[in-house]
Coordinates of C-alpha atoms in Angstrom, one line a residue:
M2 CA 91.3 -82.6 17.0
S3 CA 88.7 -79.8 17.5
L4 CA 87.1 -78.0 14.5
Y5 CA 87.0 -74.2 14.5
C6 CA 86.4 -71.2 12.4
Y7 CA 89.5 -69.0 12.9
R8 CA 88.7 -65.2 12.9
Y9 CA 91.6 -62.8 12.3
D10 CA 92.4 -59.3 11.1
G11 CA 92.8 -60.2 7.4
T12 CA 96.6 -59.5 7.2
F13 CA 99.1 -62.0 6.0
G14 CA 100.8 -61.9 9.4
G15 CA 97.4 -62.6 11.0
F16 CA 96.9 -65.6 8.7
L17 CA 100.3 -67.0 9.6
T18 CA 99.5 -66.5 13.3
C19 CA 96.4 -68.6 12.7
V20 CA 98.6 -71.4 11.3
F21 CA 100.8 -71.2 14.3
E22 CA 97.9 -71.3 16.8
S23 CA 96.4 -74.3 15.0
Y24 CA 99.5 -76.3 15.6
V25 CA 100.0 -75.1 19.2
N26 CA 96.3 -75.9 20.1
K27 CA 96.2 -79.0 17.9
E28 CA 93.1 -77.7 16.1
L29 CA 92.1 -78.1 12.5
P30 CA 90.4 -74.9 11.2
T31 CA 87.5 -75.7 8.9
S32 CA 87.1 -72.1 7.8
F33 CA 88.6 -68.6 8.2
A34 CA 86.8 -65.2 8.7
I35 CA 87.9 -61.6 9.0
L36 CA 87.2 -59.8 12.3
S37 CA 84.7 -57.5 10.6
D38 CA 82.7 -60.3 8.9
G39 CA 79.4 -61.4 10.3
P40 CA 79.0 -64.4 12.7
T41 CA 79.2 -68.0 11.6
L42 CA 77.5 -71.1 12.7
L43 CA 80.7 -72.8 13.7
E44 CA 82.6 -72.5 17.0
E45 CA 85.0 -69.6 16.6
R46 CA 88.5 -68.8 17.8
E47 CA 89.6 -65.2 17.5
V48 CA 93.3 -65.0 16.8
T49 CA 95.3 -61.8 17.6
T50 CA 98.2 -61.2 15.2
H51 CA 101.6 -62.0 16.8
D52 CA 104.6 -60.9 14.7
A53 CA 107.0 -63.4 16.3
H54 CA 104.7 -66.3 15.8
A55 CA 103.9 -65.3 12.2
G56 CA 107.7 -65.0 11.6
R57 CA 108.3 -68.5 12.8
V58 CA 105.8 -69.9 10.4
Y59 CA 107.1 -67.7 7.5
T60 CA 110.7 -68.9 8.2
A61 CA 109.5 -72.6 8.4
L62 CA 107.9 -72.3 4.9
A63 CA 111.3 -71.6 3.4
K64 CA 113.4 -74.0 5.6
K65 CA 111.1 -77.0 5.8
V66 CA 109.5 -76.7 2.3
S67 CA 111.4 -74.2 0.0
P68 CA 111.9 -70.5 -0.6
E69 CA 109.8 -70.9 -3.7
F70 CA 106.9 -72.3 -1.7
Q71 CA 107.3 -69.5 0.8
K72 CA 106.9 -66.9 -2.0
L73 CA 104.0 -68.8 -3.5
I74 CA 102.0 -68.7 -0.3
E75 CA 102.8 -65.0 0.2
R76 CA 101.8 -64.1 -3.3
A77 CA 98.7 -66.4 -3.3
F78 CA 97.4 -64.5 -0.3
L79 CA 97.1 -61.5 -2.5
T80 CA 94.7 -63.2 -4.8
C81 CA 90.9 -63.1 -4.8
L82 CA 90.6 -66.9 -4.6
S83 CA 87.5 -68.0 -2.9
E84 CA 88.3 -69.4 0.6
K85 CA 92.0 -68.8 -0.1
E86 CA 93.0 -69.1 3.6
L87 CA 91.7 -72.7 3.8
A88 CA 93.4 -73.6 0.5
L89 CA 96.7 -72.1 1.6
Y90 CA 96.4 -73.7 5.0
T91 CA 95.9 -77.1 3.3
L92 CA 99.0 -76.6 1.2
I93 CA 101.1 -75.5 4.2
R94 CA 100.1 -78.5 6.3
R95 CA 101.0 -80.8 3.4
G96 CA 104.2 -78.9 2.6
L97 CA 105.4 -79.2 6.2
I98 CA 105.0 -83.0 6.0
E99 CA 106.0 -83.7 2.4
G100 CA 108.4 -80.8 1.6
D101 CA 108.5 -79.0 -1.8
R102 CA 106.8 -82.0 -3.5
V103 CA 103.5 -80.3 -2.9
R104 CA 104.4 -77.3 -5.0
R105 CA 105.3 -79.5 -8.0
D106 CA 102.2 -81.7 -7.7
L107 CA 100.1 -80.4 -10.6
T108 CA 97.6 -83.2 -10.0
D109 CA 96.6 -81.8 -6.6
P110 CA 93.2 -79.9 -7.0
T111 CA 94.1 -77.4 -4.3
M112 CA 97.5 -76.6 -5.9
A113 CA 95.7 -76.3 -9.3
R114 CA 93.2 -73.8 -7.9
V115 CA 96.0 -71.7 -6.3
N116 CA 98.1 -71.7 -9.5
L117 CA 95.1 -70.6 -11.6
A118 CA 94.4 -67.8 -9.1
L119 CA 98.0 -66.7 -9.3
A120 CA 98.0 -66.7 -13.1
K121 CA 94.9 -64.5 -13.1
M122 CA 96.4 -62.1 -10.5
W123 CA 99.6 -61.7 -12.6
T124 CA 97.6 -61.1 -15.7
E125 CA 95.7 -58.3 -13.9
W126 CA 99.0 -56.9 -12.6
D127 CA 100.4 -56.8 -16.1
H128 CA 97.3 -55.2 -17.5
L129 CA 97.2 -52.5 -14.8
K130 CA 100.9 -51.5 -15.4
G131 CA 99.6 -50.3 -18.7
F132 CA 96.0 -49.2 -17.9
V133 CA 96.6 -47.2 -14.7
R134 CA 96.1 -43.5 -15.4
F135 CA 97.5 -40.7 -13.2
S136 CA 96.0 -37.2 -13.1
E137 CA 98.1 -34.1 -12.1
L138 CA 96.5 -32.6 -9.0
D139 CA 98.2 -30.0 -6.9
G140 CA 101.7 -31.0 -7.9
A141 CA 101.1 -34.8 -7.4
L142 CA 100.1 -37.6 -9.8
V143 CA 97.0 -39.2 -8.5
G144 CA 95.1 -42.3 -9.7
E145 CA 92.6 -45.0 -8.8
I146 CA 92.2 -48.7 -9.5
E147 CA 89.5 -51.2 -8.7
P148 CA 91.2 -54.6 -9.1
K149 CA 89.8 -58.0 -8.3
N150 CA 93.1 -59.0 -6.6
R151 CA 95.2 -57.1 -4.1
V152 CA 97.8 -56.1 -6.7
L153 CA 98.7 -52.7 -5.1
P154 CA 101.8 -54.2 -3.3
L155 CA 103.0 -55.6 -6.6
L156 CA 102.3 -52.4 -8.5
A157 CA 104.0 -50.1 -6.0
P158 CA 107.7 -50.9 -6.7
H159 CA 107.0 -50.6 -10.5
F160 CA 105.5 -47.1 -10.3
A161 CA 107.8 -45.9 -7.5
A162 CA 110.8 -46.7 -9.9
R163 CA 109.1 -45.5 -13.0
F164 CA 108.2 -42.1 -11.5
S165 CA 111.1 -41.8 -9.1
G166 CA 111.2 -38.0 -9.4
E167 CA 107.4 -37.5 -8.7
R168 CA 105.0 -37.5 -5.9
L169 CA 102.4 -40.3 -6.5
A170 CA 99.1 -41.5 -4.9
L171 CA 97.3 -44.6 -6.2
Y172 CA 94.1 -45.6 -4.4
D173 CA 92.8 -49.2 -4.5
R174 CA 89.0 -48.9 -4.2
T175 CA 88.5 -52.7 -3.7
N176 CA 90.9 -53.2 -0.8
R177 CA 90.7 -49.6 0.6
E178 CA 94.3 -48.8 0.7
I179 CA 96.5 -46.2 -0.9
F180 CA 100.1 -46.3 -2.3
L181 CA 102.0 -43.1 -1.6
S182 CA 105.4 -42.3 -3.1
D183 CA 107.6 -39.3 -2.6
R184 CA 110.4 -39.3 -5.2
G185 CA 110.9 -43.1 -5.0
R186 CA 110.3 -43.5 -1.2
W187 CA 106.9 -45.2 -0.9
E188 CA 104.5 -46.9 1.5
I189 CA 101.0 -48.4 1.4
L190 CA 98.5 -47.3 4.0
P191 CA 94.9 -48.2 4.8
A192 CA 92.4 -45.6 3.5
E193 CA 88.7 -46.0 4.0
N194 CA 87.7 -42.9 2.2
F195 CA 89.4 -41.2 -0.7
Q196 CA 88.5 -38.3 -3.0
M197 CA 90.7 -37.3 -5.9
G198 CA 89.4 -33.8 -6.0
P199 CA 88.4 -31.7 -9.0
A200 CA 90.8 -31.6 -12.0
G201 CA 92.5 -28.3 -12.9
E202 CA 92.4 -26.6 -16.3
T203 CA 95.6 -28.2 -17.5
E204 CA 94.5 -31.7 -16.4
R205 CA 91.1 -31.3 -18.1
S206 CA 92.9 -30.3 -21.3
F207 CA 95.0 -33.5 -21.2
R208 CA 91.9 -35.6 -20.6
A209 CA 90.3 -34.0 -23.6
L210 CA 93.4 -34.8 -25.7
W211 CA 93.3 -38.5 -24.6
R212 CA 89.6 -38.7 -25.6
N213 CA 90.3 -37.0 -29.0
Y214 CA 93.2 -39.4 -29.6
F215 CA 91.0 -42.4 -28.7
K216 CA 88.4 -41.2 -31.3
A217 CA 91.0 -40.2 -33.9
I218 CA 92.6 -43.6 -34.2
T219 CA 89.2 -45.2 -34.8
I220 CA 88.5 -46.0 -38.4
E221 CA 84.7 -45.5 -38.7
G222 CA 84.2 -48.2 -41.3
R223 CA 86.2 -50.8 -39.4
I224 CA 84.9 -50.4 -35.9
N225 CA 85.4 -53.6 -34.0
P226 CA 84.1 -53.3 -30.4
K227 CA 85.3 -56.9 -29.5
C228 CA 88.8 -56.1 -30.6
Q229 CA 88.7 -52.7 -28.9
S230 CA 87.6 -54.4 -25.6
T231 CA 90.5 -56.8 -25.9
H232 CA 93.1 -54.0 -26.1
M233 CA 91.3 -51.8 -23.6
P234 CA 89.0 -53.9 -21.4
K235 CA 85.8 -52.3 -20.3
R236 CA 86.3 -53.2 -16.6
Y237 CA 89.2 -50.7 -16.4
R238 CA 87.6 -47.9 -18.3
H239 CA 85.8 -46.2 -15.4
V240 CA 89.1 -45.2 -13.9
M241 CA 90.9 -44.3 -17.2
T242 CA 91.3 -40.7 -18.2
E243 CA 90.2 -41.5 -21.8
F244 CA 86.7 -42.2 -20.4
M245 CA 86.7 -40.1 -17.3
A246 CA 84.3 -37.2 -16.9
D247 CA 85.8 -33.9 -16.0

């Protein structure tokens, strides 16, 4: 079996197409790269995303392994796990042979890495549900996040339902995509460049209120930066209105 680096477009459908192509061509990918990445030292195969082929693999994950395994692979693809494609490819190959046993095998180091990555992603998702801040700009609520994982597809249904009567825009700086919702109808689109624009007088007043509230609840004689960072992590603060410059 030949050894290749599979280069694809970075989408989940593209990854599943890579899985399909590896079986058709009887090749074992030793690594994966995005089309925009630099060259590698390995022999490469560029894979074009094919929806029908990706769909066959996606269906096989549920039928030949389990619906739970199918969802696990789909969710794990959103994580920031190092070399995640190779880890998921390894689990898929094993799952198609052994069935759902692979998902329950907690002694498998690859499964352990994926489960840990998923746990961290769900923690980040849970944090961002509370730490995302929207600013009112020209009749719409606009915000930004800079997550480690690609959590925007997981956050989108939550905010679309929570603000079902509003127009929303939430930009992911890390993955360069934007969530747009118009009174509950939403979509996620690629967006290389995004600017929130200047805040109006009302919005600046609300930001000032947030900052005053943050200071007011602080008891000067009992300041505990470590505890404060636990409840309001520093890595989220640069996109939070409590700390945002006008």
